[in-house]
Short mmCIF file of N, CA and C in Angstrom, two decimals:
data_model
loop_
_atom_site.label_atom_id
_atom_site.label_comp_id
_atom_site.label_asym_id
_atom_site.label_seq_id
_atom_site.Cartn_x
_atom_site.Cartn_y
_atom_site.Cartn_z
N UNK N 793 0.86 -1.18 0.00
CA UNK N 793 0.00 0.00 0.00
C UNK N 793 0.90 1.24 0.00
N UNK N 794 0.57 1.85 -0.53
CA UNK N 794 1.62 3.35 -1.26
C UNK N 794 0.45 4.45 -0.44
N UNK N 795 0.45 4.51 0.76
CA UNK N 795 -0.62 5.23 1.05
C UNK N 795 0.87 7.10 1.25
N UNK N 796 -0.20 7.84 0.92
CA UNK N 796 0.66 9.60 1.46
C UNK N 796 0.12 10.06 2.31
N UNK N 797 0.83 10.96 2.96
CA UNK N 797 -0.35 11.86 3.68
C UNK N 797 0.59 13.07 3.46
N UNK N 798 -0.78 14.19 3.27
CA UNK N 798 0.08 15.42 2.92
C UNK N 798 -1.41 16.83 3.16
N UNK N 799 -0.69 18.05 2.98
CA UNK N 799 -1.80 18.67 3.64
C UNK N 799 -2.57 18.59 2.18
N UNK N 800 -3.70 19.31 2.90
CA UNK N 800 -4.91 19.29 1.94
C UNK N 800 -5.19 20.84 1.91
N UNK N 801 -5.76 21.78 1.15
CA UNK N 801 -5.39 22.93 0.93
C UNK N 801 -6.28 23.43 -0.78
N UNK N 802 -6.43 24.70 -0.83
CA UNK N 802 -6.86 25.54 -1.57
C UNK N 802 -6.67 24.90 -3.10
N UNK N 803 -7.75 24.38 -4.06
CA UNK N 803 -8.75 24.08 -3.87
C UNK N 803 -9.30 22.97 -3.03
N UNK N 804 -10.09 22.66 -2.28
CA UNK N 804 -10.10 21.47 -1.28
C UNK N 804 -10.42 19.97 -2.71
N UNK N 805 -10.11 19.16 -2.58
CA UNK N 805 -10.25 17.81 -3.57
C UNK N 805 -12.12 17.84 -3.68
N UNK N 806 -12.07 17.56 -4.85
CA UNK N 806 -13.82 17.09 -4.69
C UNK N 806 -13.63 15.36 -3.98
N UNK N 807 -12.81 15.00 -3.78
CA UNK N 807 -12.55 13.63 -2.98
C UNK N 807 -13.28 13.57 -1.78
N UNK N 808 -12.65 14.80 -0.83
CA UNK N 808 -13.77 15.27 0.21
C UNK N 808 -15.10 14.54 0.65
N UNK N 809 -15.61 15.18 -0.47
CA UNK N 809 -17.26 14.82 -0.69
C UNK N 809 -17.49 13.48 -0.33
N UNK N 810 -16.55 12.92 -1.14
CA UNK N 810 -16.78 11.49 -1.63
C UNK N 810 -16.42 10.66 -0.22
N UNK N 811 -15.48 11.01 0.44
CA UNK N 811 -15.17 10.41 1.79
C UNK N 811 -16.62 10.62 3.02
N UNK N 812 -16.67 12.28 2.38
CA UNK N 812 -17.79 12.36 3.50
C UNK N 812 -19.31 11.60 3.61
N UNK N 813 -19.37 11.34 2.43
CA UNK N 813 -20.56 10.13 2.35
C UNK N 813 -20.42 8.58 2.63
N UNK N 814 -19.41 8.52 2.44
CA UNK N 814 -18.86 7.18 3.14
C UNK N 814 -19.12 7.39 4.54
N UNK N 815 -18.36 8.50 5.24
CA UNK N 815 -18.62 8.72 6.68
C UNK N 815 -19.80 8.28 7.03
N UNK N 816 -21.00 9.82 6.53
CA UNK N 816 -21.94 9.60 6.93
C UNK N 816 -23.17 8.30 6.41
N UNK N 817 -22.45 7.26 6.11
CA UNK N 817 -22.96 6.50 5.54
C UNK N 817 -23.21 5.36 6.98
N UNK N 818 -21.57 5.98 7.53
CA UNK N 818 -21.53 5.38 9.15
C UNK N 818 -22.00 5.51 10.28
N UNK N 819 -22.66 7.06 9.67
CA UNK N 819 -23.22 7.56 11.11
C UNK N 819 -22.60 8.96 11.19
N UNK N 820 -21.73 9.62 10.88
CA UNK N 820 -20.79 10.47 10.82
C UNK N 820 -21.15 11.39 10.01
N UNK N 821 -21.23 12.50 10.57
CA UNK N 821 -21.54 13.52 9.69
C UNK N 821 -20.26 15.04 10.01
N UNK N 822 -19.34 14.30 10.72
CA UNK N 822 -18.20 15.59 11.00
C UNK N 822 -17.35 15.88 9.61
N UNK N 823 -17.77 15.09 8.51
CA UNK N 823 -16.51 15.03 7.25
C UNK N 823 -17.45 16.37 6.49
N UNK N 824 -18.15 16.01 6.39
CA UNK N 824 -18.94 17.12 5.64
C UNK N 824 -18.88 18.07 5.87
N UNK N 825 -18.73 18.55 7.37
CA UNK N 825 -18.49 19.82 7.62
C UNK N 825 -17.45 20.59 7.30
N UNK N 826 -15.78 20.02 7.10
CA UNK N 826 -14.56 20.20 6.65
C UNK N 826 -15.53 20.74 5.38
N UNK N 827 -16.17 20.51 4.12
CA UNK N 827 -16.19 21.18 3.00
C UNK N 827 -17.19 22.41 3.09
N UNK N 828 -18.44 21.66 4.15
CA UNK N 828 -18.78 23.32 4.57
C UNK N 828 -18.55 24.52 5.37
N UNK N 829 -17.37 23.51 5.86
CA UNK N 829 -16.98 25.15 6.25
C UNK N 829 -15.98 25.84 5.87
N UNK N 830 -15.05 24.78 4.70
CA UNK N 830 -14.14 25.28 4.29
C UNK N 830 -14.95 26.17 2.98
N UNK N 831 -15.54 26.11 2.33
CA UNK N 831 -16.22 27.00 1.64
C UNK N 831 -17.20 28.20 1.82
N UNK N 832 -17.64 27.89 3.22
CA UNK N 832 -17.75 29.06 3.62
C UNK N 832 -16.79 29.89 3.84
N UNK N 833 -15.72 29.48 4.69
CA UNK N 833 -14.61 30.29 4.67
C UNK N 833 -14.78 30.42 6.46
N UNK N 834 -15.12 28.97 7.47
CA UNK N 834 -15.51 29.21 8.63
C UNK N 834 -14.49 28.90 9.48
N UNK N 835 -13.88 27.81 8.60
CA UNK N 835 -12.67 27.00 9.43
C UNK N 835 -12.04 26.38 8.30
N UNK N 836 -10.77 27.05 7.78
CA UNK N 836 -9.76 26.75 6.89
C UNK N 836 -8.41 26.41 7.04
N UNK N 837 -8.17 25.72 8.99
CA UNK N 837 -7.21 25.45 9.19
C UNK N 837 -6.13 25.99 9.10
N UNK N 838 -5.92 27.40 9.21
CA UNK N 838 -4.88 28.17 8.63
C UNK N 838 -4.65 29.08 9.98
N UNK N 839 -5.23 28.82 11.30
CA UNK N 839 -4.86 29.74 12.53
C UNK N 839 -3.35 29.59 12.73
N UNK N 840 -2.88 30.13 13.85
CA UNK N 840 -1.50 29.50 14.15
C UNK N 840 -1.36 28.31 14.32
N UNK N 841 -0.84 27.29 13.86
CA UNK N 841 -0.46 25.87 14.75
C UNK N 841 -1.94 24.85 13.70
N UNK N 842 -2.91 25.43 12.84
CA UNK N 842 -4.48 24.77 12.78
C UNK N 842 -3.46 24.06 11.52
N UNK N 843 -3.62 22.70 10.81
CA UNK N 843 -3.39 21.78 9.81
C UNK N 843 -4.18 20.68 9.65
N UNK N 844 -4.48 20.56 8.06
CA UNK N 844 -5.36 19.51 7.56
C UNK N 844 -4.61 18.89 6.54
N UNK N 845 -4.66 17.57 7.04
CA UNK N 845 -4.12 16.67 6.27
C UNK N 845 -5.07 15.56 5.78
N UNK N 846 -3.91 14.74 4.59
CA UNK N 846 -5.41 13.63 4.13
C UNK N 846 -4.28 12.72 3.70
N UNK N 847 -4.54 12.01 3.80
CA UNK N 847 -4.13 10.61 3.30
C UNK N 847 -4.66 9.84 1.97
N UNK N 848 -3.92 9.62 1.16
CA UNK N 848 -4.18 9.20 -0.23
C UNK N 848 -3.56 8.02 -0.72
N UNK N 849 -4.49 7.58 -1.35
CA UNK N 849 -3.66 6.11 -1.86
C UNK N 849 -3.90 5.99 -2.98
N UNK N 850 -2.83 6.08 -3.73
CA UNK N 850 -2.87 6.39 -5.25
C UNK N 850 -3.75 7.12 -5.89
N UNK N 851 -3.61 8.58 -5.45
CA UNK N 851 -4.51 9.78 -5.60
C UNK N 851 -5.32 10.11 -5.03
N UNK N 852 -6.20 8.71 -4.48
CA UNK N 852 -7.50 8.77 -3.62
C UNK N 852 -7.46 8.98 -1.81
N UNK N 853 -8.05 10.19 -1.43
CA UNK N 853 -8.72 10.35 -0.41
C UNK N 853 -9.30 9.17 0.53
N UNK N 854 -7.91 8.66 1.21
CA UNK N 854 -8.53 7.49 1.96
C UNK N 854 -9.52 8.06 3.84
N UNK N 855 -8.40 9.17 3.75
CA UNK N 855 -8.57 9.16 5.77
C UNK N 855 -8.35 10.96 5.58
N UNK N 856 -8.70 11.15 6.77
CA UNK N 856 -8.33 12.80 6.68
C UNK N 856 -8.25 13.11 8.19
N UNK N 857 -7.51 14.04 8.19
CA UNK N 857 -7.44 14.51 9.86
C UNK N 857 -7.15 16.06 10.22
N UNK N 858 -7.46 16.94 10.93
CA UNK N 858 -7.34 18.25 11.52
C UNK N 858 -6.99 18.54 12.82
N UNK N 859 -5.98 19.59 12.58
CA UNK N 859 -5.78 20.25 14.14
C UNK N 859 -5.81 21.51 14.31
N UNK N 860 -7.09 21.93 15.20
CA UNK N 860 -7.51 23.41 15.32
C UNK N 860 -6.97 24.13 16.67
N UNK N 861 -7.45 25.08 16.86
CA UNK N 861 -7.22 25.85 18.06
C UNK N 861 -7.64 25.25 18.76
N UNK N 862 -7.27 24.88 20.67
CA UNK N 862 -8.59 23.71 21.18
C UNK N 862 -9.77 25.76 21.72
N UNK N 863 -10.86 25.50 21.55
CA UNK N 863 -11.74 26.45 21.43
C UNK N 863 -11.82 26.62 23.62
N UNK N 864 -11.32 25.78 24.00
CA UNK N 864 -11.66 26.24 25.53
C UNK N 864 -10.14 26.98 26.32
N UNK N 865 -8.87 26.80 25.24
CA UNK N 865 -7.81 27.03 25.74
C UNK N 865 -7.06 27.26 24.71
N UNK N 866 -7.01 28.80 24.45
CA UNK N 866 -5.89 29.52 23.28
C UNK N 866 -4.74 28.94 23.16
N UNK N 867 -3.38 28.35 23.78
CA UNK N 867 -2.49 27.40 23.27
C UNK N 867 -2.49 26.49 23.66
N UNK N 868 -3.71 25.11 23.45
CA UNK N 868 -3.76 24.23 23.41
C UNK N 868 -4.17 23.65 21.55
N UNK N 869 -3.96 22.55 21.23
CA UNK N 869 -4.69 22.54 19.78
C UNK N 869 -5.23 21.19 19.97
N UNK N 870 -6.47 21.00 19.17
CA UNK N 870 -7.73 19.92 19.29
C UNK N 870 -7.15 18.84 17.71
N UNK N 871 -7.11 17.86 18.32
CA UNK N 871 -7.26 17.00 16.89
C UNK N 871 -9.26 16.90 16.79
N UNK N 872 -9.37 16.97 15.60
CA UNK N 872 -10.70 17.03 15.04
C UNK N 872 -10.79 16.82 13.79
N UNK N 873 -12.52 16.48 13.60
CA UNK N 873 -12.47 16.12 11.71
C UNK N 873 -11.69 14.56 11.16
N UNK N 874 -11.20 13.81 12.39
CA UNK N 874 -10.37 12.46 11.38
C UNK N 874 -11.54 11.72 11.66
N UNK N 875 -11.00 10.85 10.35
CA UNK N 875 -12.19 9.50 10.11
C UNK N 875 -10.84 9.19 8.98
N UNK N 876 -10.89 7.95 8.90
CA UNK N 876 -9.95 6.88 7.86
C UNK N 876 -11.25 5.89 7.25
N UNK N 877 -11.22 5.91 6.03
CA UNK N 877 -12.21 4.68 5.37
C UNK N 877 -12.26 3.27 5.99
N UNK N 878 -13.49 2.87 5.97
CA UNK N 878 -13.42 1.21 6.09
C UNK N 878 -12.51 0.65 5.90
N UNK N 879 -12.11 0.41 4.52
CA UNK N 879 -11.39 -0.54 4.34
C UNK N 879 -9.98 0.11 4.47
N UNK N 880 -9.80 0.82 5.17
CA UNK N 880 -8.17 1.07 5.39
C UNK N 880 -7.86 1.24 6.94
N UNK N 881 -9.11 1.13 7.56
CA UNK N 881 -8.54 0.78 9.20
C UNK N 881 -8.32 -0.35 9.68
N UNK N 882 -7.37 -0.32 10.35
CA UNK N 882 -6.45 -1.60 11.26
C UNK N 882 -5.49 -1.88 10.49
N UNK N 883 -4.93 -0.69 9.22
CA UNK N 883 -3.63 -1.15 8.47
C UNK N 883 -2.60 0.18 8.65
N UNK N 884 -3.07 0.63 9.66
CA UNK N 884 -1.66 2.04 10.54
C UNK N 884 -2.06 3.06 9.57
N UNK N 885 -3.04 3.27 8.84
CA UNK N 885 -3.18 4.68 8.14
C UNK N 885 -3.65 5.94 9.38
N UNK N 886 -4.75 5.64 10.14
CA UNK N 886 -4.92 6.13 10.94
C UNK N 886 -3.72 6.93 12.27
N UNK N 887 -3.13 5.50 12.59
CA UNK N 887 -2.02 6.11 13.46
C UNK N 887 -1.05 6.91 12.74
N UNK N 888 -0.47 6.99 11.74
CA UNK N 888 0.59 7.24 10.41
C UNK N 888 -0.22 8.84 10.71
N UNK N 889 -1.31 9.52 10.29
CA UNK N 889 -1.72 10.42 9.80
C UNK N 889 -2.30 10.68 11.40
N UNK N 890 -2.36 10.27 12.09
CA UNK N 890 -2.56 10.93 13.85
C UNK N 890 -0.73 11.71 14.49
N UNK N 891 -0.21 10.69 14.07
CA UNK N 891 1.00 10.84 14.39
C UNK N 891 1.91 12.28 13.71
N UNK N 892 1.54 12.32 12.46
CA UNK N 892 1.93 13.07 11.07
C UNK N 892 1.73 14.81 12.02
N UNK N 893 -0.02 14.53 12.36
CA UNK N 893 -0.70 16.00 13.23
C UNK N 893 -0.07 16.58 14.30
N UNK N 894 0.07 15.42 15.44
CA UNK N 894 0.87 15.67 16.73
C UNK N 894 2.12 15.98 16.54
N UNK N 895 2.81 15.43 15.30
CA UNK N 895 4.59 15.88 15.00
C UNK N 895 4.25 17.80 14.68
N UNK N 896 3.32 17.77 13.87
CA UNK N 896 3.31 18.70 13.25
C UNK N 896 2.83 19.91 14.52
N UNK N 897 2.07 19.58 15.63
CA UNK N 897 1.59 20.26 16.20
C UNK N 897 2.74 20.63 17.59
N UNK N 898 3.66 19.98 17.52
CA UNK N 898 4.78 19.87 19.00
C UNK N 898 5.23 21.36 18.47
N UNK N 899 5.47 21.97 17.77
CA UNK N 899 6.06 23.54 17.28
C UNK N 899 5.44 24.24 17.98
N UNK N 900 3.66 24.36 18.37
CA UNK N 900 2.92 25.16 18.69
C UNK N 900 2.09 25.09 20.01
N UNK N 901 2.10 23.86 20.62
CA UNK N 901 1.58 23.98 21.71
C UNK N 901 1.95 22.55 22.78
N UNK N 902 1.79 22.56 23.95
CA UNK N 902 2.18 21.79 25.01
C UNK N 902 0.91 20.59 25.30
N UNK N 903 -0.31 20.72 24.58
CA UNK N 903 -0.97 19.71 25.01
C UNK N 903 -2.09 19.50 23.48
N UNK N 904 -2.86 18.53 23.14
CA UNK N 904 -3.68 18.34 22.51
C UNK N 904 -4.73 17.34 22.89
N UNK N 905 -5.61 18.29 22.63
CA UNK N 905 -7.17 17.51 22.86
C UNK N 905 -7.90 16.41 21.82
N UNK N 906 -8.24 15.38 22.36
CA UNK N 906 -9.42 15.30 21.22
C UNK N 906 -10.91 14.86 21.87
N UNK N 907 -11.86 14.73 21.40
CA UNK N 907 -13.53 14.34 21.98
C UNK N 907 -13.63 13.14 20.73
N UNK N 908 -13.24 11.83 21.48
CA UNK N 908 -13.53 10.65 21.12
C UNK N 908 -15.35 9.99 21.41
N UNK N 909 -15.90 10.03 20.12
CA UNK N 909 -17.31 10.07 19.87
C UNK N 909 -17.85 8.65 20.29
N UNK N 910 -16.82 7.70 20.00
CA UNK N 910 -17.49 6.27 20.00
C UNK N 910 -16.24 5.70 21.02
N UNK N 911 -16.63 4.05 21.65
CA UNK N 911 -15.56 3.08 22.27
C UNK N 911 -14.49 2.98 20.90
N UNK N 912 -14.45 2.77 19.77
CA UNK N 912 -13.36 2.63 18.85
C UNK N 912 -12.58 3.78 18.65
N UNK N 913 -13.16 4.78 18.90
CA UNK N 913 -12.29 6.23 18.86
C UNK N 913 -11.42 6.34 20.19
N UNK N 914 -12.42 6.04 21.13
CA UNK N 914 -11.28 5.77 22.55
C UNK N 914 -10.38 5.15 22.83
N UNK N 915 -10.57 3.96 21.91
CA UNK N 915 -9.34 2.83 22.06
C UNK N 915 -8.20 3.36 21.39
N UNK N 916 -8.96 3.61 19.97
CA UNK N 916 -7.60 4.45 19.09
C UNK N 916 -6.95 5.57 19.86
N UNK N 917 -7.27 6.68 20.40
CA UNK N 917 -6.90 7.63 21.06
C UNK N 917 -6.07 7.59 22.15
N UNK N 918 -6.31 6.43 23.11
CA UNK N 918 -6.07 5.84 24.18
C UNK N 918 -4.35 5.43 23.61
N UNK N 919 -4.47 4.31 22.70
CA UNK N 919 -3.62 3.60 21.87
C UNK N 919 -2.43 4.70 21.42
N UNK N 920 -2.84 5.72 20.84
CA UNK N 920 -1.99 6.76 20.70
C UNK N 920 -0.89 7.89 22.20
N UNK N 921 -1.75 7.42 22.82
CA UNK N 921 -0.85 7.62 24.02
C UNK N 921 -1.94 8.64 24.70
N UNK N 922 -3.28 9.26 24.14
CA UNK N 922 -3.90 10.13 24.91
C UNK N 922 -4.35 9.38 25.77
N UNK N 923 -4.62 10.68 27.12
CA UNK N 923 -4.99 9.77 28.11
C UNK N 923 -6.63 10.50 28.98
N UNK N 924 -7.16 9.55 29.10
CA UNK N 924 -9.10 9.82 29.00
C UNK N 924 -9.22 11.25 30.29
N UNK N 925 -10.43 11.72 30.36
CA UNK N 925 -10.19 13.13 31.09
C UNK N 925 -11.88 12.70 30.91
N UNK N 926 -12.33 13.88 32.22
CA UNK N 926 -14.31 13.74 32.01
C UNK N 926 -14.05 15.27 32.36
N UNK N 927 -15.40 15.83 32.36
CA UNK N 927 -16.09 17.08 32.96
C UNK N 927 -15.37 18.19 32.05
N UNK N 928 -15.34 17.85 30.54
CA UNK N 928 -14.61 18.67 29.37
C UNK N 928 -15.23 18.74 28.30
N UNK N 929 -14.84 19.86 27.46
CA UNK N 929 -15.47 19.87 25.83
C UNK N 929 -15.13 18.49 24.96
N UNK N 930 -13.82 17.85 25.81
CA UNK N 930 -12.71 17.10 25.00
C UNK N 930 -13.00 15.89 26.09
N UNK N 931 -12.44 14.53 25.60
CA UNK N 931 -12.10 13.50 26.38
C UNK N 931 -11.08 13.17 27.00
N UNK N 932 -10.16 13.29 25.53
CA UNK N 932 -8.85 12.78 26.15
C UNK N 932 -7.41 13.95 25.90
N UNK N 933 -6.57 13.98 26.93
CA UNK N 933 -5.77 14.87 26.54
C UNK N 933 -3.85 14.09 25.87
N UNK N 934 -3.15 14.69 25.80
CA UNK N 934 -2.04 14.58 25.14
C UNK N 934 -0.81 15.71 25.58
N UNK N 935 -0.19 15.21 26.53
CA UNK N 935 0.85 16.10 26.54
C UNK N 935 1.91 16.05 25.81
N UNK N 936 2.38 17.38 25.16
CA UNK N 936 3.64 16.86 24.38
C UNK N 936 5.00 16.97 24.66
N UNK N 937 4.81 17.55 25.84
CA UNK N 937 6.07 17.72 26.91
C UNK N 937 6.70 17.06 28.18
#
């Protein structure tokens, strides 16, 4: 598997789309929002420290992932927006392109959040080294220091 990951950026892929119906095919409707709000012009990942990446496998839009401002704490940053396709989880695309965010995010801040939606998001999250938190916008946190 020749999978990439690389940012994603101005024009956004009509791939997007195509992932996001897969999502919400799962139940998921956070992919869709990446194109509406990147066309609105609401959240374009471009704050200090904010990056969107996607993962591709032989051109195609397998997984995608974001890291924003965390919205309850100005230098903290939130992983948000990832989902990896069916058929490409449990083959390290996910961790590869989690990992890719947090490298990318150690420049700009000392901790990262994420709000793990389901038990499989927790495990993954968990698995990544975050560690679970209650009485928050977020679940689990990530120190990078």
């Amino acid at each position: 598997m020749g999978v990439v990951i690389a940012p994603l950026g101005d024009p956004l892929t009509g791939d997007i789309v195509l992932l996001a119906e897969a999502a919400r095919q799962e139940g998921y409707n956070h992919i869709l929002r990446i194109a509406e709000e990147w066309s609105s012009g609401t959240n374009r990942f471009e704050r200090h420290g904010e990056s969107l990446l996607g993962a591709l496998d032989q051109g195609l839009l397998i997984a995608v992932g974001g890291m924003t401002l965390e919205p309850s704490r100005a230098d903290w940053l939130r992983m948000r927006r990832f989902y990896v396709s069916q058929p490409y989880r449990g083959k390290g695309v996910g961790r590869h392109l989690a990992e890719r965010l947090i490298e990318r995010a150690r420049s700009f801040t000392p901790v990262v959040t994420v709000h793990a939606g389901s038990d499989d998001a927790r495990r993954f999250w968990q698995a990544m080294g975050f560690q679970p938190l209650t009485g928050e916008s977020y679940t689990h946190t990530l120190r990078l220091i």
